[in-house]
C-alpha cells in the first residue's frame, strides 16, 4: 500500500502487523515428480520427533482421544490466555505440482457463543496462513480437513498449527493423522527460458451491483497467449482481495469456470489454479471464463467501503505470471504491494443505480440502463490492473495543459476548496511527470479523495485513491509511470516503483534532495534498498524509511554522480525503453552504467542496491 512519508507530508505511517510472509516464490523445477507423503510421524505414535511442540502437547492422555492409534496432539484447552504451536520442517519435492495437506481435527469448546470466534487455530505453510478454525467449528468427533497447498511445490517450508486461546472458557484443538501428499506437476519453464507468460491478456467483464454498490455479480473472461517455448498446461488467477476475508469465507468468489478445470484455492485463498484442457504451445491462445461475485467489506481501504462509498481496488481476478523463477504466487501484503502483471486490455461493463457515480480505470461512457439504473462501460488498453469506485461522490472535472481530462471524486466531508485544490494538483502533476518520462497514455485520470483512508494513498492505472494532500497525490500520479507504464514485480522489487515515484515526486515539487543521503542509518547488515516485501513485512517499521526515503535519496545521489542532464536522459530513455514492459534492478543498473563514464560499482555497493 502506498504509504505517505512523514518527511513529505507530516502524516504518520501505519505499519501493518500480523502479515503473511512468504520468503520465496513458487519455483518450479524440471525434475519429474515422485508421488510422496512428506509429513513424518503424522499420527504422533513415535513420540514428538520431528515435531516441535510444547511439553505434553503430543500425548495419549485420556482427556481427549486419538483418531487412530493411541497418540494425538492437544493444543490449548486451558481456559485462560494461552498459545500452543505444533510445527515440523519439511520439503515438498520439486516437479510435483499438486500438494494436499490433510489432517483430522476435533474442536472441543466450553464457549457458548454461536457467532464469535474467541479461540482460534491457524494453519500455516511457511508464513502463509492457509486455513483457520475456531471454537465455532466445535463438533462431537473428528472432522477430516484438507487444504490445497500446491503453491508451495518445490519449497522447503515449515508446517505449523497455532492455537490461540483467550482469557476464559477453554477450547481444545485436537489433531491427528497429519499428511501432506504431493503428486502431479505444473509446467516449469525450460532451463534458460526467462519468458514471461501468459501475455496479451484481454479481459471482458460484465457486472451488476446492488443498491449500495457494495455487492457485484456477473461474469468475467480472459483470453491470453503463451509467449514461452515451454508449453502452458495451466494458468493461475490471483484473487487478491480474498486476503481481506477469512479463508475459506471470501469476498471474491469464482464459480462455473469454463476453459479449464479449477483446483481448490491456495495461498490464503488468493490463488486459483486452472488446468487447461490441452497444453498451449508457443503463440497459441486460450480463454478462461467464470461467474464472479464481489462483496465489499467495511473499512476505508483500497478494497472496502467507507459508509456509502465503495472502493474496489484489485477486485477483479487477474492472471499470474510464469517466468524464469516459475509461477509467481507470492502472498498478499497490506504493507505494500504483491502485484506483478503484464500490460492487458480491459473492457468492463458496470450496471449500477443511477444515483451512484462510478469512477474507473480507463475511459468511461455512461448509457441509460433499466429503470433507475445506469450502465458504465470502461475501456482501458495496456494497463496492469483495473479498479473502480461506487458511491454518491461529488465530482469536479478539468483538463491539464497537455490535454489530459482529470476528474476528482470526493466523499462527503471534503470541502469544495479542497476538491478544487486536488484538481489543480492532479492537472499539474500529470503534466509534470509526462514531461519527464513520456506522455500520459490512459485517456482520463480519476482521483478519489477520502480523508479516512488509513493507508494514505494507492494507485491503479488511471485511478488513484488519496487523502487531501498535494505531495501524496503527486506521488500516486507518479505511479502511473513507475509501476503503471514501467512495470515491475512489486513483491520482489518494491523499490523499482516506490523509490522511483518518490524521486519523481520530489522533481515535480521542485525538491532537490540535497543532503538527504547523509541521514542514512542502516538497521542491520541485511537491510537493502532492494529487499523484497518478504523482508519488509518482517521488518515493517523500516519499510517506508528505506524504500521510500533512502531509495529516492539514492536516486538523487545518482543524479549528482552522473550529472543532471545524464540522469534526465537516463530516466526518460529507460521509461521509453520499458514502456508497457517490466523493469528489473539489473536492467536499471546496466542502463545507468551505460549513461556515464563513471564506474558505478562502488555506488551500488554504498547505496545497498543489489541485483
mmCIF file of N, CA, C and O in Angstrom, residues 403-476:
data_model
loop_
_atom_site.group_PDB
_atom_site.id
_atom_site.type_symbol
_atom_site.label_atom_id
_atom_site.label_comp_id
_atom_site.label_asym_id
_atom_site.label_seq_id
_atom_site.Cartn_x
_atom_site.Cartn_y
_atom_site.Cartn_z
ATOM 1 N N UNK A 403 -3.777 18.468 -22.143
ATOM 2 C CA UNK A 403 -4.992 17.894 -22.691
ATOM 3 C C UNK A 403 -5.503 16.638 -22.018
ATOM 4 O O UNK A 403 -6.392 15.966 -22.548
ATOM 5 N N UNK A 404 -4.998 16.312 -20.814
ATOM 6 C CA UNK A 404 -5.486 15.130 -20.087
ATOM 7 C C UNK A 404 -6.723 15.518 -19.279
ATOM 8 O O UNK A 404 -6.675 16.457 -18.483
ATOM 9 N N UNK A 405 -7.823 14.781 -19.463
ATOM 10 C CA UNK A 405 -9.015 15.020 -18.670
ATOM 11 C C UNK A 405 -8.806 14.449 -17.276
ATOM 12 O O UNK A 405 -8.405 13.291 -17.122
ATOM 13 N N UNK A 406 -9.094 15.244 -16.245
ATOM 14 C CA UNK A 406 -8.916 14.828 -14.858
ATOM 15 C C UNK A 406 -10.235 15.006 -14.121
ATOM 16 O O UNK A 406 -10.870 16.066 -14.204
ATOM 17 N N UNK A 407 -10.658 13.964 -13.408
ATOM 18 C CA UNK A 407 -11.865 14.017 -12.593
ATOM 19 C C UNK A 407 -11.487 13.802 -11.134
ATOM 20 O O UNK A 407 -10.736 12.876 -10.818
ATOM 21 N N UNK A 408 -12.013 14.618 -10.258
ATOM 22 C CA UNK A 408 -11.823 14.441 -8.827
ATOM 23 C C UNK A 408 -13.164 14.078 -8.212
ATOM 24 O O UNK A 408 -14.145 14.825 -8.341
ATOM 25 N N UNK A 409 -13.206 12.909 -7.571
ATOM 26 C CA UNK A 409 -14.406 12.410 -6.904
ATOM 27 C C UNK A 409 -14.173 12.511 -5.402
ATOM 28 O O UNK A 409 -13.236 11.902 -4.873
ATOM 29 N N UNK A 410 -15.031 13.225 -4.712
ATOM 30 C CA UNK A 410 -14.857 13.446 -3.283
ATOM 31 C C UNK A 410 -16.013 12.844 -2.494
ATOM 32 O O UNK A 410 -17.165 12.892 -2.923
ATOM 33 N N UNK A 411 -15.672 12.284 -1.332
ATOM 34 C CA UNK A 411 -16.712 11.789 -0.428
ATOM 35 C C UNK A 411 -17.266 12.965 0.362
ATOM 36 O O UNK A 411 -16.705 14.073 0.353
ATOM 37 N N UNK A 412 -18.360 12.737 1.067
ATOM 38 C CA UNK A 412 -18.922 13.781 1.920
ATOM 39 C C UNK A 412 -17.894 14.176 2.971
ATOM 40 O O UNK A 412 -17.159 13.344 3.491
ATOM 41 N N UNK A 413 -17.835 15.467 3.258
ATOM 42 C CA UNK A 413 -16.882 15.965 4.243
ATOM 43 C C UNK A 413 -15.657 16.602 3.635
ATOM 44 O O UNK A 413 -14.899 17.291 4.331
ATOM 45 N N UNK A 414 -15.421 16.363 2.344
ATOM 46 C CA UNK A 414 -14.322 17.042 1.645
ATOM 47 C C UNK A 414 -14.865 18.369 1.132
ATOM 48 O O UNK A 414 -15.852 18.404 0.387
ATOM 49 N N UNK A 415 -14.244 19.455 1.531
ATOM 50 C CA UNK A 415 -14.759 20.777 1.155
ATOM 51 C C UNK A 415 -14.570 21.027 -0.336
ATOM 52 O O UNK A 415 -13.712 20.419 -0.992
ATOM 53 N N UNK A 416 -15.360 21.929 -0.859
ATOM 54 C CA UNK A 416 -15.228 22.305 -2.266
ATOM 55 C C UNK A 416 -13.837 22.880 -2.541
ATOM 56 O O UNK A 416 -13.243 22.627 -3.599
ATOM 57 N N UNK A 417 -13.295 23.629 -1.575
ATOM 58 C CA UNK A 417 -11.964 24.212 -1.755
ATOM 59 C C UNK A 417 -10.899 23.120 -1.845
ATOM 60 O O UNK A 417 -9.981 23.194 -2.674
ATOM 61 N N UNK A 418 -11.017 22.093 -0.992
ATOM 62 C CA UNK A 418 -10.041 21.001 -1.041
ATOM 63 C C UNK A 418 -10.171 20.215 -2.340
ATOM 64 O O UNK A 418 -9.159 19.776 -2.915
ATOM 65 N N UNK A 419 -11.377 20.006 -2.806
ATOM 66 C CA UNK A 419 -11.565 19.303 -4.075
ATOM 67 C C UNK A 419 -10.917 20.080 -5.223
ATOM 68 O O UNK A 419 -10.239 19.502 -6.084
ATOM 69 N N UNK A 420 -11.123 21.377 -5.221
ATOM 70 C CA UNK A 420 -10.516 22.203 -6.274
ATOM 71 C C UNK A 420 -8.997 22.187 -6.177
ATOM 72 O O UNK A 420 -8.290 22.155 -7.185
ATOM 73 N N UNK A 421 -8.491 22.190 -4.958
ATOM 74 C CA UNK A 421 -7.042 22.130 -4.768
ATOM 75 C C UNK A 421 -6.470 20.815 -5.302
ATOM 76 O O UNK A 421 -5.432 20.795 -5.956
ATOM 77 N N UNK A 422 -7.176 19.715 -5.051
ATOM 78 C CA UNK A 422 -6.710 18.419 -5.548
ATOM 79 C C UNK A 422 -6.818 18.333 -7.064
ATOM 80 O O UNK A 422 -5.974 17.708 -7.718
ATOM 81 N N UNK A 423 -7.820 18.973 -7.650
ATOM 82 C CA UNK A 423 -7.915 19.020 -9.108
ATOM 83 C C UNK A 423 -6.733 19.792 -9.692
ATOM 84 O O UNK A 423 -6.128 19.366 -10.681
ATOM 85 N N UNK A 424 -6.390 20.898 -9.060
ATOM 86 C CA UNK A 424 -5.242 21.681 -9.524
ATOM 87 C C UNK A 424 -3.945 20.879 -9.401
ATOM 88 O O UNK A 424 -3.109 20.873 -10.310
ATOM 89 N N UNK A 425 -3.803 20.179 -8.273
ATOM 90 C CA UNK A 425 -2.616 19.342 -8.084
ATOM 91 C C UNK A 425 -2.541 18.253 -9.141
ATOM 92 O O UNK A 425 -1.476 17.995 -9.723
ATOM 93 N N UNK A 426 -3.665 17.612 -9.399
ATOM 94 C CA UNK A 426 -3.673 16.491 -10.345
ATOM 95 C C UNK A 426 -3.337 16.938 -11.758
ATOM 96 O O UNK A 426 -2.550 16.284 -12.462
ATOM 97 N N UNK A 427 -3.905 18.043 -12.191
ATOM 98 C CA UNK A 427 -3.623 18.510 -13.553
ATOM 99 C C UNK A 427 -2.172 18.938 -13.698
ATOM 100 O O UNK A 427 -1.551 18.719 -14.740
ATOM 101 N N UNK A 428 -1.619 19.533 -12.655
ATOM 102 C CA UNK A 428 -0.202 19.928 -12.705
ATOM 103 C C UNK A 428 0.710 18.710 -12.673
ATOM 104 O O UNK A 428 1.683 18.619 -13.429
ATOM 105 N N UNK A 429 0.388 17.759 -11.791
ATOM 106 C CA UNK A 429 1.261 16.601 -11.606
ATOM 107 C C UNK A 429 1.293 15.718 -12.837
ATOM 108 O O UNK A 429 2.361 15.229 -13.232
ATOM 109 N N UNK A 430 0.146 15.484 -13.461
ATOM 110 C CA UNK A 430 0.139 14.586 -14.605
ATOM 111 C C UNK A 430 0.983 15.148 -15.746
ATOM 112 O O UNK A 430 1.694 14.402 -16.447
ATOM 113 N N UNK A 431 0.960 16.437 -15.905
ATOM 114 C CA UNK A 431 1.785 17.048 -16.951
ATOM 115 C C UNK A 431 3.264 17.071 -16.567
ATOM 116 O O UNK A 431 4.141 16.855 -17.419
ATOM 117 N N UNK A 432 3.565 17.340 -15.303
ATOM 118 C CA UNK A 432 4.958 17.383 -14.860
ATOM 119 C C UNK A 432 5.636 16.024 -15.067
ATOM 120 O O UNK A 432 6.768 15.932 -15.563
ATOM 121 N N UNK A 433 4.953 14.955 -14.677
ATOM 122 C CA UNK A 433 5.527 13.622 -14.865
ATOM 123 C C UNK A 433 5.631 13.277 -16.353
ATOM 124 O O UNK A 433 6.616 12.670 -16.785
ATOM 125 N N UNK A 434 4.625 13.657 -17.130
ATOM 126 C CA UNK A 434 4.638 13.343 -18.558
ATOM 127 C C UNK A 434 5.805 14.034 -19.266
ATOM 128 O O UNK A 434 6.428 13.460 -20.161
ATOM 129 N N UNK A 435 6.103 15.263 -18.859
ATOM 130 C CA UNK A 435 7.216 15.977 -19.481
ATOM 131 C C UNK A 435 8.545 15.280 -19.236
ATOM 132 O O UNK A 435 9.438 15.324 -20.075
ATOM 133 N N UNK A 436 8.678 14.609 -18.102
ATOM 134 C CA UNK A 436 9.946 13.947 -17.774
ATOM 135 C C UNK A 436 10.049 12.539 -18.356
ATOM 136 O O UNK A 436 11.124 12.107 -18.745
ATOM 137 N N UNK A 437 8.918 11.807 -18.375
ATOM 138 C CA UNK A 437 9.009 10.382 -18.676
ATOM 139 C C UNK A 437 8.245 9.936 -19.918
ATOM 140 O O UNK A 437 8.446 8.814 -20.378
ATOM 141 N N UNK A 438 7.391 10.785 -20.463
ATOM 142 C CA UNK A 438 6.621 10.414 -21.648
ATOM 143 C C UNK A 438 5.143 10.678 -21.446
ATOM 144 O O UNK A 438 4.643 10.702 -20.312
ATOM 145 N N UNK A 439 4.418 10.879 -22.526
ATOM 146 C CA UNK A 439 3.022 11.310 -22.472
ATOM 147 C C UNK A 439 2.142 10.315 -21.730
ATOM 148 O O UNK A 439 2.287 9.100 -21.869
ATOM 149 N N UNK A 440 1.233 10.839 -20.940
ATOM 150 C CA UNK A 440 0.266 10.029 -20.196
ATOM 151 C C UNK A 440 -0.617 9.273 -21.188
ATOM 152 O O UNK A 440 -1.238 9.887 -22.068
ATOM 153 N N UNK A 441 -0.712 7.937 -21.089
ATOM 154 C CA UNK A 441 -1.384 7.166 -22.144
ATOM 155 C C UNK A 441 -2.797 6.685 -21.832
ATOM 156 O O UNK A 441 -3.400 6.033 -22.680
ATOM 157 N N UNK A 442 -3.329 6.951 -20.648
ATOM 158 C CA UNK A 442 -4.548 6.267 -20.217
ATOM 159 C C UNK A 442 -5.833 7.050 -20.445
ATOM 160 O O UNK A 442 -6.852 6.756 -19.815
ATOM 161 N N UNK A 443 -5.822 8.030 -21.316
ATOM 162 C CA UNK A 443 -7.043 8.806 -21.547
ATOM 163 C C UNK A 443 -7.302 9.735 -20.388
ATOM 164 O O UNK A 443 -6.616 10.737 -20.212
ATOM 165 N N UNK A 444 -8.288 9.435 -19.546
ATOM 166 C CA UNK A 444 -8.591 10.296 -18.423
ATOM 167 C C UNK A 444 -7.983 9.754 -17.140
ATOM 168 O O UNK A 444 -7.542 8.606 -17.066
ATOM 169 N N UNK A 445 -7.963 10.604 -16.119
ATOM 170 C CA UNK A 445 -7.418 10.251 -14.812
ATOM 171 C C UNK A 445 -8.462 10.561 -13.749
ATOM 172 O O UNK A 445 -8.958 11.685 -13.673
ATOM 173 N N UNK A 446 -8.799 9.565 -12.932
ATOM 174 C CA UNK A 446 -9.770 9.746 -11.852
ATOM 175 C C UNK A 446 -9.042 9.706 -10.513
ATOM 176 O O UNK A 446 -8.299 8.761 -10.227
ATOM 177 N N UNK A 447 -9.268 10.720 -9.674
ATOM 178 C CA UNK A 447 -8.710 10.770 -8.321
ATOM 179 C C UNK A 447 -9.868 10.754 -7.330
ATOM 180 O O UNK A 447 -10.756 11.621 -7.382
ATOM 181 N N UNK A 448 -9.884 9.756 -6.456
ATOM 182 C CA UNK A 448 -10.948 9.606 -5.460
ATOM 183 C C UNK A 448 -10.386 10.038 -4.108
ATOM 184 O O UNK A 448 -9.387 9.484 -3.638
ATOM 185 N N UNK A 449 -11.020 11.015 -3.477
ATOM 186 C CA UNK A 449 -10.473 11.661 -2.284
ATOM 187 C C UNK A 449 -11.326 11.335 -1.058
ATOM 188 O O UNK A 449 -12.544 11.557 -1.044
ATOM 189 N N UNK A 450 -10.654 10.793 -0.028
ATOM 190 C CA UNK A 450 -11.326 10.453 1.224
ATOM 191 C C UNK A 450 -10.285 10.561 2.340
ATOM 192 O O UNK A 450 -9.307 9.813 2.348
ATOM 193 N N UNK A 451 -10.491 11.475 3.272
ATOM 194 C CA UNK A 451 -9.518 11.659 4.358
ATOM 195 C C UNK A 451 -9.528 10.537 5.382
ATOM 196 O O UNK A 451 -8.717 10.540 6.312
ATOM 197 N N UNK A 452 -10.432 9.564 5.234
ATOM 198 C CA UNK A 452 -10.447 8.420 6.149
ATOM 199 C C UNK A 452 -9.550 7.276 5.699
ATOM 200 O O UNK A 452 -9.429 6.283 6.410
ATOM 201 N N UNK A 453 -8.920 7.384 4.529
ATOM 202 C CA UNK A 453 -8.030 6.311 4.080
ATOM 203 C C UNK A 453 -6.878 6.170 5.074
ATOM 204 O O UNK A 453 -6.066 7.078 5.230
ATOM 205 N N UNK A 454 -6.808 5.019 5.734
ATOM 206 C CA UNK A 454 -5.769 4.814 6.754
ATOM 207 C C UNK A 454 -4.385 4.700 6.136
ATOM 208 O O UNK A 454 -3.376 4.965 6.786
ATOM 209 N N UNK A 455 -4.322 4.314 4.860
ATOM 210 C CA UNK A 455 -3.050 3.993 4.212
ATOM 211 C C UNK A 455 -2.433 5.186 3.512
ATOM 212 O O UNK A 455 -1.314 5.095 3.013
ATOM 213 N N UNK A 456 -3.129 6.286 3.443
ATOM 214 C CA UNK A 456 -2.605 7.443 2.722
ATOM 215 C C UNK A 456 -3.125 7.474 1.309
ATOM 216 O O UNK A 456 -4.154 8.073 1.031
ATOM 217 N N UNK A 457 -2.442 6.787 0.393
ATOM 218 C CA UNK A 457 -2.868 6.787 -0.994
ATOM 219 C C UNK A 457 -2.540 5.472 -1.664
ATOM 220 O O UNK A 457 -1.713 4.699 -1.186
ATOM 221 N N UNK A 458 -3.203 5.229 -2.795
ATOM 222 C CA UNK A 458 -2.990 3.995 -3.549
ATOM 223 C C UNK A 458 -3.279 4.264 -5.016
ATOM 224 O O UNK A 458 -4.213 4.998 -5.343
ATOM 225 N N UNK A 459 -2.460 3.673 -5.865
ATOM 226 C CA UNK A 459 -2.588 3.910 -7.300
ATOM 227 C C UNK A 459 -3.035 2.679 -8.062
ATOM 228 O O UNK A 459 -2.705 1.541 -7.703
ATOM 229 N N UNK A 460 -3.812 2.941 -9.087
ATOM 230 C CA UNK A 460 -4.144 1.973 -10.132
ATOM 231 C C UNK A 460 -4.054 2.725 -11.458
ATOM 232 O O UNK A 460 -4.062 3.962 -11.475
ATOM 233 N N UNK A 461 -3.977 2.026 -12.573
ATOM 234 C CA UNK A 461 -3.902 2.746 -13.856
ATOM 235 C C UNK A 461 -5.106 3.662 -14.060
ATOM 236 O O UNK A 461 -6.253 3.213 -14.008
ATOM 237 N N UNK A 462 -4.837 4.938 -14.212
ATOM 238 C CA UNK A 462 -5.898 5.896 -14.468
ATOM 239 C C UNK A 462 -6.836 6.143 -13.312
ATOM 240 O O UNK A 462 -7.870 6.809 -13.476
ATOM 241 N N UNK A 463 -6.483 5.658 -12.117
ATOM 242 C CA UNK A 463 -7.403 5.709 -10.979
ATOM 243 C C UNK A 463 -6.578 5.697 -9.703
ATOM 244 O O UNK A 463 -5.787 4.760 -9.487
ATOM 245 N N UNK A 464 -6.715 6.723 -8.864
ATOM 246 C CA UNK A 464 -5.957 6.759 -7.616
ATOM 247 C C UNK A 464 -6.886 7.074 -6.453
ATOM 248 O O UNK A 464 -7.906 7.754 -6.600
ATOM 249 N N UNK A 465 -6.523 6.557 -5.293
ATOM 250 C CA UNK A 465 -7.204 6.856 -4.039
ATOM 251 C C UNK A 465 -6.269 7.705 -3.199
ATOM 252 O O UNK A 465 -5.077 7.398 -3.110
ATOM 253 N N UNK A 466 -6.788 8.756 -2.558
ATOM 254 C CA UNK A 466 -5.875 9.625 -1.817
ATOM 255 C C UNK A 466 -6.592 10.443 -0.770
ATOM 256 O O UNK A 466 -7.814 10.621 -0.802
ATOM 257 N N UNK A 467 -5.786 10.942 0.165
ATOM 258 C CA UNK A 467 -6.210 11.967 1.105
ATOM 259 C C UNK A 467 -6.107 13.333 0.434
ATOM 260 O O UNK A 467 -5.621 13.463 -0.691
ATOM 261 N N UNK A 468 -6.533 14.361 1.148
ATOM 262 C CA UNK A 468 -6.276 15.724 0.685
ATOM 263 C C UNK A 468 -4.815 16.037 1.006
ATOM 264 O O UNK A 468 -4.469 16.354 2.147
ATOM 265 N N UNK A 469 -3.950 15.880 0.036
ATOM 266 C CA UNK A 469 -2.514 16.087 0.227
ATOM 267 C C UNK A 469 -1.864 16.306 -1.124
ATOM 268 O O UNK A 469 -1.899 15.426 -1.996
ATOM 269 N N UNK A 470 -1.253 17.452 -1.312
ATOM 270 C CA UNK A 470 -0.573 17.755 -2.571
ATOM 271 C C UNK A 470 0.552 16.771 -2.839
ATOM 272 O O UNK A 470 0.694 16.232 -3.942
ATOM 273 N N UNK A 471 1.365 16.500 -1.816
ATOM 274 C CA UNK A 471 2.500 15.602 -2.003
ATOM 275 C C UNK A 471 2.036 14.185 -2.293
ATOM 276 O O UNK A 471 2.545 13.526 -3.198
ATOM 277 N N UNK A 472 1.070 13.704 -1.521
ATOM 278 C CA UNK A 472 0.603 12.332 -1.712
ATOM 279 C C UNK A 472 -0.029 12.140 -3.082
ATOM 280 O O UNK A 472 0.217 11.132 -3.756
ATOM 281 N N UNK A 473 -0.849 13.091 -3.529
ATOM 282 C CA UNK A 473 -1.500 12.943 -4.820
ATOM 283 C C UNK A 473 -0.473 13.013 -5.952
ATOM 284 O O UNK A 473 -0.567 12.273 -6.943
ATOM 285 N N UNK A 474 0.522 13.884 -5.822
ATOM 286 C CA UNK A 474 1.581 13.944 -6.824
ATOM 287 C C UNK A 474 2.329 12.613 -6.888
ATOM 288 O O UNK A 474 2.695 12.132 -7.967
ATOM 289 N N UNK A 475 2.521 11.996 -5.717
ATOM 290 C CA UNK A 475 3.171 10.690 -5.652
ATOM 291 C C UNK A 475 2.329 9.623 -6.351
ATOM 292 O O UNK A 475 2.834 8.869 -7.195
ATOM 293 N N UNK A 476 1.045 9.529 -6.026
ATOM 294 C CA UNK A 476 0.209 8.494 -6.629
ATOM 295 C C UNK A 476 0.110 8.655 -8.136
ATOM 296 O O UNK A 476 0.078 7.666 -8.877
#
